[in-house]
Coordinates of C-alpha atoms in Angstrom, one line a residue:
Chain V
M245 CA -7.9 5.7 -49.0
S246 CA -8.0 8.9 -46.6
I247 CA -4.7 10.2 -45.4
E248 CA -4.5 10.9 -41.7
P249 CA -3.5 14.5 -40.9
S250 CA -1.0 14.5 -38.1
V251 CA -2.1 15.7 -34.7
R252 CA -0.2 18.4 -33.1
V253 CA -0.1 17.7 -29.5
E254 CA 1.6 20.8 -28.7
D255 CA -1.6 22.7 -30.2
K256 CA -3.6 20.9 -27.8
L257 CA -1.6 21.5 -24.7
F258 CA -1.7 25.3 -25.8
Y259 CA -5.4 25.6 -24.5
N260 CA -4.3 24.6 -21.4
R261 CA -3.3 26.7 -18.0
Y262 CA 0.3 25.6 -16.2
L263 CA 2.1 26.9 -13.4
V264 CA 5.9 25.5 -14.4
D265 CA 7.9 24.9 -11.3
A266 CA 10.9 25.7 -13.2
G267 CA 14.2 23.5 -12.3
R268 CA 12.2 20.8 -10.8
A269 CA 10.7 18.2 -12.8
H270 CA 8.4 15.9 -10.8
I271 CA 9.1 13.1 -13.4
K272 CA 12.7 12.0 -13.9
V273 CA 14.0 9.2 -16.5
R274 CA 16.9 7.1 -15.1
P275 CA 19.9 7.5 -17.3
H276 CA 20.4 4.8 -19.8
T277 CA 22.3 3.8 -22.9
T278 CA 19.5 2.0 -24.5
P279 CA 15.9 2.5 -23.7
S280 CA 13.6 -0.4 -22.3
P281 CA 10.8 -1.7 -24.4
E282 CA 8.6 0.1 -21.5
L283 CA 10.5 3.5 -21.8
L284 CA 10.2 3.3 -25.7
S285 CA 6.2 2.9 -25.5
M286 CA 5.9 6.3 -23.6
L287 CA 6.8 8.0 -26.8
K288 CA 3.3 7.3 -28.5
A289 CA 1.4 6.4 -25.1
C290 CA 1.9 10.0 -23.1
P291 CA -1.1 12.1 -24.1
A292 CA 1.0 15.1 -23.9
R293 CA 4.1 13.6 -25.8
C294 CA 6.4 14.4 -22.7
Y295 CA 8.5 11.9 -23.9
E296 CA 11.1 12.2 -26.6
L297 CA 14.4 10.4 -28.4
N298 CA 17.4 12.5 -28.3
D299 CA 19.7 12.2 -31.2
K300 CA 21.8 9.3 -29.1
G301 CA 18.5 7.4 -29.1
Q302 CA 17.9 7.8 -25.5
V303 CA 14.5 8.4 -24.1
E304 CA 14.0 12.1 -22.5
I305 CA 11.3 14.0 -20.7
T306 CA 9.9 17.4 -21.1
V307 CA 7.6 17.6 -18.1
D308 CA 6.2 21.3 -18.7
G309 CA 3.2 20.0 -20.6
C310 CA 2.6 17.0 -18.3
I311 CA -1.2 16.5 -17.5
E312 CA -0.4 14.5 -14.4
C313 CA -2.1 11.5 -15.4
G314 CA 0.0 8.7 -14.1
T315 CA 0.4 6.3 -17.6
C316 CA 3.8 6.7 -17.5
R317 CA 4.2 5.6 -13.8
V318 CA 1.9 2.7 -14.4
I319 CA 4.0 1.7 -17.3
C320 CA 7.5 2.4 -16.4
E321 CA 8.1 2.9 -12.3
G322 CA 8.4 -0.7 -11.9
S323 CA 11.2 -1.2 -14.2
G324 CA 12.8 1.4 -12.3
D325 CA 12.9 3.7 -15.7
I326 CA 11.5 6.8 -14.0
E327 CA 11.0 8.3 -10.7
W328 CA 7.5 9.7 -10.4
S329 CA 6.0 12.2 -8.3
Y330 CA 3.0 14.8 -8.2
P331 CA 4.1 18.7 -8.7
R332 CA 4.7 20.9 -5.7
G333 CA 1.4 22.0 -4.6
G334 CA 0.0 24.7 -6.6
Y335 CA 2.3 23.7 -9.6
G336 CA 1.7 21.9 -13.0
V337 CA -1.4 21.8 -14.7
L338 CA -4.6 24.1 -13.4
F339 CA -7.8 22.4 -15.1
K340 CA -10.2 25.3 -15.9
F341 CA -12.8 22.3 -16.4
G342 CA -11.3 19.3 -15.7
Chain C
M221 CA 5.8 20.1 12.6
I222 CA 2.2 21.7 13.0
E223 CA 1.6 21.0 16.6
E224 CA -2.2 21.1 16.4
K225 CA -3.6 17.1 16.0
F226 CA -6.4 16.3 14.0
D227 CA -9.2 13.8 14.6
A228 CA -8.6 12.8 10.8
I229 CA -6.5 13.9 7.6
V230 CA -8.2 13.6 4.2
V231 CA -5.8 13.6 1.4
G232 CA -7.5 14.7 -1.8
A233 CA -10.1 16.9 -2.5
G234 CA -12.2 15.1 -5.3
M235 CA -15.3 13.6 -5.2
A236 CA -14.5 10.9 -2.6
G237 CA -11.9 13.4 -0.4
N238 CA -14.9 15.9 -0.5
A239 CA -17.6 13.4 0.6
A240 CA -15.4 12.2 3.7
A241 CA -14.3 15.6 4.8
L242 CA -18.0 16.9 4.6
T243 CA -19.5 13.9 6.7
L244 CA -16.9 14.0 9.7
A245 CA -17.4 17.9 9.8
Q246 CA -20.6 17.8 9.6
R247 CA -20.3 15.2 12.5
G248 CA -18.4 17.7 14.5
L249 CA -14.7 16.2 14.0
K250 CA -11.7 18.1 13.8
V251 CA -10.6 17.5 10.1
L252 CA -8.1 18.7 7.8
Q253 CA -8.1 18.2 4.4
L254 CA -5.4 18.7 2.2
E255 CA -5.3 19.1 -1.7
R256 CA -2.4 19.9 -4.0
G257 CA -4.3 21.9 -6.6
E258 CA -5.1 25.8 -6.2
Y259 CA -8.5 24.8 -5.2
S260 CA -10.2 21.9 -5.1
G261 CA -11.0 20.8 -8.9
S262 CA -8.0 21.9 -10.4
K263 CA -6.4 18.4 -10.5
N264 CA -9.8 16.8 -11.0
V265 CA -11.0 15.1 -14.6
Q266 CA -14.3 13.3 -15.2
G267 CA -16.8 13.3 -18.0
A268 CA -18.6 14.1 -16.2
I269 CA -21.9 12.7 -14.7
L270 CA -23.2 13.4 -11.5
Y271 CA -25.5 10.7 -10.0
A272 CA -28.1 13.1 -7.5
D273 CA -29.0 10.0 -5.3
M274 CA -25.5 10.1 -3.9
L275 CA -25.1 13.7 -3.4
E276 CA -28.6 13.9 -1.9
K277 CA -27.3 11.8 1.0
L278 CA -24.7 14.5 1.8
I279 CA -26.4 17.8 0.9
P280 CA -30.2 17.0 0.6
D281 CA -31.0 20.7 -1.0
F282 CA -28.1 20.8 -3.6
R283 CA -30.0 21.8 -6.4
E284 CA -30.2 25.4 -5.3
D285 CA -26.8 26.4 -5.5
A286 CA -24.6 23.4 -7.1
P287 CA -23.3 24.5 -10.7
L288 CA -25.0 22.0 -12.7
E289 CA -25.3 21.9 -16.6
R290 CA -27.7 19.8 -17.7
H291 CA -30.1 17.1 -16.1
L292 CA -29.9 14.1 -18.4
V293 CA -33.3 13.1 -20.6
E294 CA -31.4 10.8 -23.1
Q295 CA -28.7 8.3 -23.2
R296 CA -27.3 6.9 -26.3
F297 CA -25.1 4.0 -26.9
W298 CA -23.4 3.6 -30.1
M299 CA -21.5 0.4 -31.8
M300 CA -19.3 2.2 -34.4
D301 CA -17.4 1.0 -37.4
D302 CA -15.3 3.5 -39.4
R303 CA -18.3 4.9 -41.2
S304 CA -21.5 3.9 -39.4
H305 CA -23.0 3.6 -35.8
T306 CA -25.7 1.5 -35.0
G307 CA -27.5 2.8 -31.9
L308 CA -29.6 2.2 -28.9
H309 CA -31.3 5.5 -27.8
Y310 CA -33.3 5.9 -24.9
R311 CA -35.2 9.1 -24.2
S312 CA -38.0 9.6 -21.5
D313 CA -40.1 12.5 -20.7
D314 CA -40.1 11.2 -16.9
F315 CA -36.7 12.2 -16.4
N316 CA -38.0 15.6 -16.5
E317 CA -38.6 15.6 -13.1
E318 CA -38.7 17.8 -10.1
K319 CA -35.6 16.2 -8.8
P320 CA -33.7 14.9 -11.7
N321 CA -31.8 11.5 -11.4
R322 CA -28.4 12.7 -13.5
Y323 CA -26.9 15.8 -14.2
T324 CA -24.1 16.6 -16.6
I325 CA -21.3 18.5 -14.6
I326 CA -17.9 20.5 -15.0
R327 CA -15.7 19.2 -12.6
A328 CA -13.3 22.3 -11.8
Q329 CA -16.6 24.3 -11.2
F330 CA -18.4 21.6 -9.1
D331 CA -15.6 20.4 -7.1
K332 CA -15.2 24.1 -6.0
W333 CA -18.8 24.4 -5.0
F334 CA -18.5 21.0 -3.1
S335 CA -15.2 22.2 -1.4
Q336 CA -17.3 25.4 -0.2
K337 CA -19.8 23.3 1.5
V338 CA -16.8 21.3 3.1
R339 CA -15.4 24.5 4.6
E340 CA -19.1 25.6 5.8
A341 CA -19.3 22.5 7.7
G342 CA -16.2 23.3 9.5
A343 CA -13.3 21.6 8.1
T344 CA -10.1 22.9 7.5
V345 CA -9.0 23.0 3.9
L346 CA -5.8 23.2 3.0
C347 CA -5.1 23.7 -0.7
E348 CA -1.7 24.0 -2.7
T349 CA -0.1 21.3 -0.5
T350 CA 1.2 18.1 -2.0
V351 CA 1.5 14.9 0.5
T352 CA 4.6 13.5 0.2
E353 CA 4.1 10.3 2.3
L354 CA 2.5 8.9 5.4
A355 CA 4.0 9.3 8.8
Q356 CA 4.0 6.1 10.2
D357 CA 5.2 5.3 13.8
A358 CA 7.7 2.4 14.5
Y359 CA 4.9 -0.3 14.4
G360 CA 3.8 0.8 10.9
K361 CA 0.9 2.5 12.0
V362 CA 0.0 5.6 10.3
I363 CA -0.2 8.7 12.5
G364 CA -0.2 11.6 10.1
V365 CA 1.2 13.1 7.0
R366 CA 4.3 14.7 5.3
T367 CA 3.8 17.4 3.0
D368 CA 6.2 19.4 0.4
R369 CA 5.5 22.7 2.8
A370 CA 8.1 23.4 5.3
D371 CA 8.0 21.3 8.9
G372 CA 5.2 19.7 7.2
E373 CA 4.5 16.8 9.1
I374 CA 0.8 16.6 10.6
H375 CA -0.6 14.1 13.1
A376 CA -4.3 12.8 13.0
D377 CA -5.9 9.8 14.8
V378 CA -6.6 8.7 11.2
V379 CA -5.9 9.5 7.4
I380 CA -8.3 8.9 5.0
L381 CA -6.6 8.2 1.6
A382 CA -8.9 10.3 -1.1
E383 CA -5.8 10.6 -3.4
G384 CA -6.9 9.4 -6.8
V385 CA -6.5 6.6 -9.0
N386 CA -2.7 6.8 -9.1
G387 CA -2.6 6.0 -4.9
L388 CA 1.0 7.2 -4.7
L389 CA 0.8 7.5 -0.9
G390 CA -0.6 4.0 -0.3
T391 CA 2.1 2.5 -2.8
R392 CA 5.0 4.1 -1.4
A393 CA 3.9 3.2 2.1
G394 CA 3.5 -0.5 1.1
L395 CA -0.3 -0.4 1.6
R396 CA -1.2 -1.5 -2.0
E397 CA 0.5 -2.2 -5.2
R398 CA 0.7 0.6 -7.8
P399 CA -2.4 0.1 -10.8
K400 CA -1.4 -2.1 -13.2
P401 CA -1.5 -1.6 -17.1
D402 CA -4.3 -3.9 -17.9
K403 CA -6.0 -2.7 -14.8
V404 CA -6.2 1.1 -15.5
A405 CA -7.8 2.9 -19.0
L406 CA -6.1 6.2 -20.0
A407 CA -8.8 8.4 -21.2
V408 CA -8.2 11.8 -23.1
K409 CA -10.8 14.6 -23.3
E410 CA -11.5 17.8 -24.9
M411 CA -14.1 20.6 -24.0
H412 CA -15.6 22.0 -27.3
F413 CA -17.8 25.3 -26.9
L414 CA -20.7 26.1 -29.0
P415 CA -23.4 28.4 -28.8
R416 CA -26.3 26.9 -26.2
E417 CA -29.0 27.4 -29.0
T418 CA -26.8 25.2 -31.4
I419 CA -26.0 22.5 -28.7
E420 CA -29.6 22.1 -28.2
A421 CA -30.3 22.1 -31.5
R422 CA -27.8 19.4 -32.5
F423 CA -28.8 16.9 -29.8
N424 CA -32.6 17.8 -29.6
L425 CA -32.6 19.2 -26.5
R426 CA -34.7 21.9 -24.9
G427 CA -33.9 24.1 -22.0
D428 CA -31.6 22.4 -19.5
E429 CA -32.3 18.9 -21.1
G430 CA -29.4 17.0 -21.6
M431 CA -28.0 14.0 -23.1
V432 CA -24.9 11.9 -23.2
I433 CA -23.8 9.4 -25.9
E434 CA -21.3 6.4 -24.8
A435 CA -19.8 4.7 -27.9
A436 CA -18.0 1.5 -28.6
G437 CA -16.7 -0.2 -31.5
T438 CA -13.9 0.4 -34.2
I439 CA -12.9 3.8 -32.8
S440 CA -10.9 1.9 -30.3
R441 CA -8.9 0.1 -32.9
G442 CA -9.2 -3.5 -31.3
M443 CA -8.4 -2.1 -28.0
T444 CA -10.7 -2.5 -25.0
G445 CA -11.9 0.9 -24.7
M446 CA -15.2 3.6 -25.2
G447 CA -15.9 7.0 -26.3
F448 CA -18.1 9.7 -25.0
I449 CA -19.9 12.8 -25.9
Y450 CA -21.7 14.7 -22.8
A451 CA -23.9 17.8 -23.7
N452 CA -23.2 20.4 -21.1
K453 CA -24.9 24.1 -21.3
E454 CA -22.4 25.8 -23.4
C455 CA -19.8 23.3 -24.6
I456 CA -19.8 19.5 -25.1
S457 CA -16.8 17.1 -23.6
L458 CA -15.8 14.6 -25.8
G459 CA -13.3 12.0 -25.2
I460 CA -12.2 8.6 -25.7
G461 CA -10.2 5.9 -23.4
C462 CA -8.4 2.6 -23.9
L463 CA -6.7 0.3 -21.4
V464 CA -2.9 1.6 -20.6
A465 CA -2.0 -2.2 -21.5
D466 CA -3.6 -1.7 -25.2
F467 CA -1.9 1.7 -25.8
Q468 CA 1.5 -0.3 -25.1
R469 CA 0.8 -3.0 -27.0
T470 CA -0.5 -1.4 -30.0
G471 CA 1.7 1.8 -30.0
E472 CA -1.7 3.8 -30.7
T473 CA -1.4 7.4 -29.3
P474 CA -4.4 8.7 -27.0
Y475 CA -4.4 11.9 -29.2
G476 CA -4.4 10.0 -32.4
L477 CA -7.3 8.2 -31.2
L478 CA -8.9 11.3 -30.1
D479 CA -8.7 13.1 -33.4
R480 CA -9.9 10.0 -35.3
F481 CA -13.0 9.4 -33.1
K482 CA -13.4 13.5 -33.8
R483 CA -13.3 13.1 -37.6
H484 CA -15.9 9.9 -37.5
P485 CA -18.6 10.7 -39.9
S486 CA -21.2 10.3 -37.0
V487 CA -19.4 13.0 -34.6
A488 CA -18.0 15.3 -36.8
P489 CA -21.3 17.2 -37.3
L490 CA -21.9 17.5 -33.6
I491 CA -19.0 19.5 -32.7
E492 CA -18.4 21.5 -36.2
G493 CA -17.5 25.1 -35.5
S494 CA -16.5 24.3 -32.2
E495 CA -14.0 26.3 -30.0
V496 CA -11.6 24.0 -27.8
K497 CA -10.5 25.3 -24.5
E498 CA -9.0 22.3 -22.7
Y499 CA -7.3 18.8 -23.2
A500 CA -6.9 16.7 -20.2
A501 CA -6.4 12.8 -19.6
H502 CA -7.1 10.9 -16.7
L503 CA -6.7 7.4 -15.6
I504 CA -9.8 5.3 -14.9
P505 CA -9.7 2.2 -12.5
E506 CA -11.0 -1.0 -15.1
G507 CA -10.0 -3.9 -12.8
G508 CA -13.2 -3.9 -10.9
F509 CA -14.0 -6.2 -7.7
K510 CA -11.1 -8.1 -8.3
A511 CA -8.6 -5.2 -8.3
I512 CA -9.8 -3.7 -5.1
P513 CA -7.0 -3.7 -2.7
Q514 CA -7.2 -3.7 1.2
L515 CA -9.0 -0.6 2.3
Y516 CA -8.5 -0.2 6.1
G517 CA -5.3 -0.5 8.1
E518 CA -3.6 0.5 11.3
G519 CA -4.6 4.6 11.1
W520 CA -5.8 4.6 7.7
V521 CA -8.4 3.8 5.0
V522 CA -8.7 4.3 1.3
V523 CA -11.7 5.4 -0.7
G524 CA -12.7 6.5 -4.4
D525 CA -10.6 5.8 -7.3
A526 CA -7.6 4.9 -4.8
A527 CA -9.4 2.1 -3.8
Q528 CA -10.1 1.4 -7.6
L529 CA -14.0 1.6 -7.2
N530 CA -15.2 2.0 -10.5
N531 CA -18.0 0.3 -12.2
A532 CA -16.6 -0.2 -15.8
I533 CA -19.8 -1.6 -17.5
H534 CA -22.5 1.2 -16.0
R535 CA -19.5 4.1 -16.5
E536 CA -20.4 5.0 -12.8
G537 CA -17.2 6.2 -10.7
S538 CA -17.9 9.6 -8.9
N539 CA -20.9 8.0 -7.3
L540 CA -19.0 5.1 -5.9
A541 CA -16.3 7.4 -4.9
M542 CA -18.6 9.8 -2.9
T543 CA -20.6 7.1 -1.3
S544 CA -17.2 5.3 -0.1
G545 CA -16.0 8.7 1.3
R546 CA -19.2 9.2 3.2
I547 CA -19.2 5.5 4.3
A548 CA -15.4 5.7 5.4
A549 CA -16.3 8.8 7.6
E550 CA -19.7 7.2 9.2
A551 CA -17.5 4.2 9.9
I552 CA -14.7 6.4 11.7
F553 CA -17.5 8.7 13.6
Q554 CA -18.8 5.6 15.0
V555 CA -15.2 4.1 16.2
K556 CA -14.5 8.1 17.5
S557 CA -18.0 7.9 19.4
R558 CA -17.2 4.5 21.1
K559 CA -13.8 6.3 22.2
D560 CA -12.3 3.2 20.5
P561 CA -8.8 3.6 18.9
M562 CA -8.1 3.8 14.7
T563 CA -7.0 0.3 14.7
A564 CA -7.3 -2.2 11.6
E565 CA -9.6 -3.8 13.5
N566 CA -12.0 -1.2 14.4
L567 CA -11.5 0.4 11.0
S568 CA -12.8 -3.0 9.5
L569 CA -16.5 -1.5 9.8
Y570 CA -15.9 0.8 7.0
K571 CA -15.1 -2.7 4.8
K572 CA -18.0 -4.0 6.4
M573 CA -20.3 -1.2 5.7
L574 CA -19.3 -0.9 2.1
D575 CA -19.8 -4.5 1.6
E576 CA -23.3 -4.0 2.2
S577 CA -23.7 -1.0 0.3
F578 CA -24.6 -0.9 -3.9
V579 CA -20.5 -0.1 -4.2
I580 CA -19.3 -3.5 -3.2
K581 CA -22.7 -5.3 -4.5
D582 CA -22.6 -4.0 -8.1
L583 CA -18.6 -4.5 -8.5
K584 CA -19.1 -8.2 -7.3
K585 CA -21.8 -8.6 -9.7
Y586 CA -19.6 -7.8 -12.8
K587 CA -16.4 -9.3 -11.1
D588 CA -15.7 -11.3 -14.3
M589 CA -16.6 -8.7 -17.0
P590 CA -13.1 -6.8 -16.8
A591 CA -11.5 -10.2 -17.8
L592 CA -13.9 -11.3 -20.3
M593 CA -13.6 -7.4 -22.5
H594 CA -9.9 -7.5 -21.8
T595 CA -8.7 -10.6 -23.2
Q596 CA -11.9 -10.5 -26.4
S597 CA -11.0 -7.0 -27.2
Q598 CA -10.6 -8.1 -30.8
N599 CA -14.1 -10.0 -31.2
F600 CA -15.9 -7.2 -28.8
F601 CA -14.8 -4.0 -30.2
L602 CA -13.8 -4.9 -33.6
T603 CA -15.3 -7.7 -35.3
Y604 CA -18.9 -7.6 -33.7
P605 CA -19.4 -3.8 -34.5
E606 CA -18.3 -4.3 -37.8
L607 CA -21.0 -7.3 -38.5
V608 CA -23.5 -5.8 -36.8
S609 CA -23.2 -2.4 -39.1
K610 CA -23.5 -4.7 -42.1
A611 CA -26.1 -6.6 -40.7
M612 CA -28.2 -3.4 -40.0
Q613 CA -27.0 -2.2 -43.9
N614 CA -27.9 -4.9 -45.4
F615 CA -31.2 -4.9 -43.9
L616 CA -31.8 -1.5 -44.9
R617 CA -30.5 -1.0 -48.3
V618 CA -33.3 -2.1 -51.0
D619 CA -31.4 -3.3 -54.1
G620 CA -33.6 -5.9 -55.4
T621 CA -32.0 -8.9 -53.7
P622 CA -34.7 -11.1 -51.9
K623 CA -35.0 -11.1 -48.3
V624 CA -34.2 -14.5 -47.7
E625 CA -31.2 -14.1 -49.5
K626 CA -29.9 -11.0 -47.7
E627 CA -30.9 -12.9 -44.1
K628 CA -28.4 -15.8 -45.6
T629 CA -25.7 -13.6 -46.2
T630 CA -25.9 -11.7 -42.7
F631 CA -25.9 -15.1 -41.1
K632 CA -23.0 -16.4 -43.0
S633 CA -21.0 -13.3 -42.2
F634 CA -21.2 -14.2 -38.7
I635 CA -20.2 -17.8 -38.8
K636 CA -17.5 -16.9 -41.2
A637 CA -15.9 -14.4 -38.9
R638 CA -16.7 -16.1 -35.4
S639 CA -17.8 -19.8 -36.1
W640 CA -20.6 -21.7 -34.4
S641 CA -18.7 -22.3 -31.2
G642 CA -17.1 -19.1 -31.3
L643 CA -20.6 -17.3 -31.3
F644 CA -21.7 -19.6 -28.6
G645 CA -18.8 -19.3 -26.8
D646 CA -18.8 -15.4 -26.7
A647 CA -23.0 -15.2 -25.4
F648 CA -22.5 -17.9 -22.9
R649 CA -19.1 -16.2 -21.5
L650 CA -21.2 -12.7 -21.7
A651 CA -24.0 -14.1 -20.2
R652 CA -22.3 -15.8 -17.3
A653 CA -20.2 -12.7 -16.4
W654 CA -23.2 -10.5 -16.7
R655 CA -25.4 -12.8 -14.5

C-alpha cells in the first residue's frame, strides 16, 4: 500500500497572481448554526479550499485564494447557503496562462 | 449613466465574445465589449486546443501573428487503471501541413492577441469592468447593462451574453437557470514548465510539432471525468476534470485527484523535474444538447459556454464558442441591415442559423451520451478500464499458460464483472447514444 501524501493547496495557490479587494468578499456564506450538506461538501469540492470549518462547526469562507470557477455557486446558491458574485472589475485572480 | 448608445454590447472577452465583437465591428456596427479581467484572457481558462478552421472564418491570416504553441500531429487516448494505460495513438505526417488544423495555445496570451484584433476592427473594449446585471425596460426587454463602475448603466439595441459557463447575468435576469451540478464538470489544471528540448524528447516531437493525451479510467475514481496532457512549446498543460455532482457525492477533492494523476506511473516521467507556474480551475458545460437554454430573447442573445455549447465527447468547446459568437453577430447584422428592431422574433434568426451549423448538429448527434456516461460512470470509468488492462497484460505476459486458457480467463473476467446482459446492454446503449 502506498501512503497518500497530503496535498497542500496553499502551495498551489502561491503560484497564482491575485489582486485582493480587501473588505469586499465576492462570495458570502449565510450565517448558520448547523451547515447544510451542500455547504459541507464545499470543504472538499472547492478547488482552492476557500471553505473551512470553524471551531463551532460552522462553514466559513476566505475568498482571497478563490480562482472564480463557480463550483460553490452551482452546489450552494440554490439552497440559499451562499451569495455569489464575481469580484469587482480588475480584482481577483489574474491568470498569466489560463 | 453613459449617454452614448451602442448598436451592441458584448459581455465577456473569451472566444465567443471576441468572435462576436470582431464580426460586428468588421461589419461597421458600433460595439462595446465589457470584460471583468485586467485584459482579455486574464480570467479565461482552457486546456487549450485551438481549431484553425473556425478562427480562419474570422481572421484568415491568423497564423502570421497569433501566439500559437504547437500544431498537433499526434493524439493519444489512454484508458487507465492504477498502474497501466492502454493506448490508442494516432500520429500522421499529414498534420505537418502548410495550414495545420489544430494547435495548442495558452489562453491568456492568445486572447490578448484576439482582443487586439477586435480593437483594430473598431470595437470599444473596456476591461476591468464587471457587468452586474442586465438593464431591462418595463416590459422585460433587455436595453443594456449595469456595471460596477460609477454611473454604470450603458444602453444598446442588443446585448450579446458571452459571459462564460456560469452565465450569472442570464440567471439573475431570469433568462435561464443556473447550471446544475450534474451538467457541469469542474476541471483543475497546472502549467508545468520544462526546457523545450526536454518536451520534444519526451513526447517524440520535432520543431513545432505537438501532441495531446486524453485519458480516462480509474484516475477519476469512478466519477465521470477525464484527464489531459497537452504539449506546448516550453510547458505542459496537465489537468483533470469530473462532474461537479460526482465531487459532491464522493467527497473527492479536485487537487487530490490532480496529484494522483500526476503521480500515475504513466504520467510522472513526462513531467519529472518540471516547474509549476500556475494552478487554475474552471467549469466545463457537460450537459450537451439537452442542456442548451433559450438562446435569444427581447434584446439579447447568448453564445459560447454561457449557452452550454460544448461537445463533451470530442472535447470541443472553443470552436463552438467562436462559431456561435460569429453566427450571432451575423444574425444581428442582418436584422440591423433590414432596419428591424432587436426583438425575440427577429433574433430567432440566430438560432435558425446555429441549428444549420455543425454546432447544433454535432450536439444533437450525441444528445444521449451525457446521460449514459453520467449514470454508468462506475462501469465506464472503473470496471472496463480495469478489465481492459488485465486483458492486455494477460495477452502480453508470457508465462507458459496455453493461449486458449488465457483467452478463457479474459473472457470470464468480463462476464463476471458485467454479465452477458450487462455487456450487451452497455454495447447497445453506447451504440445507440453514439449513432
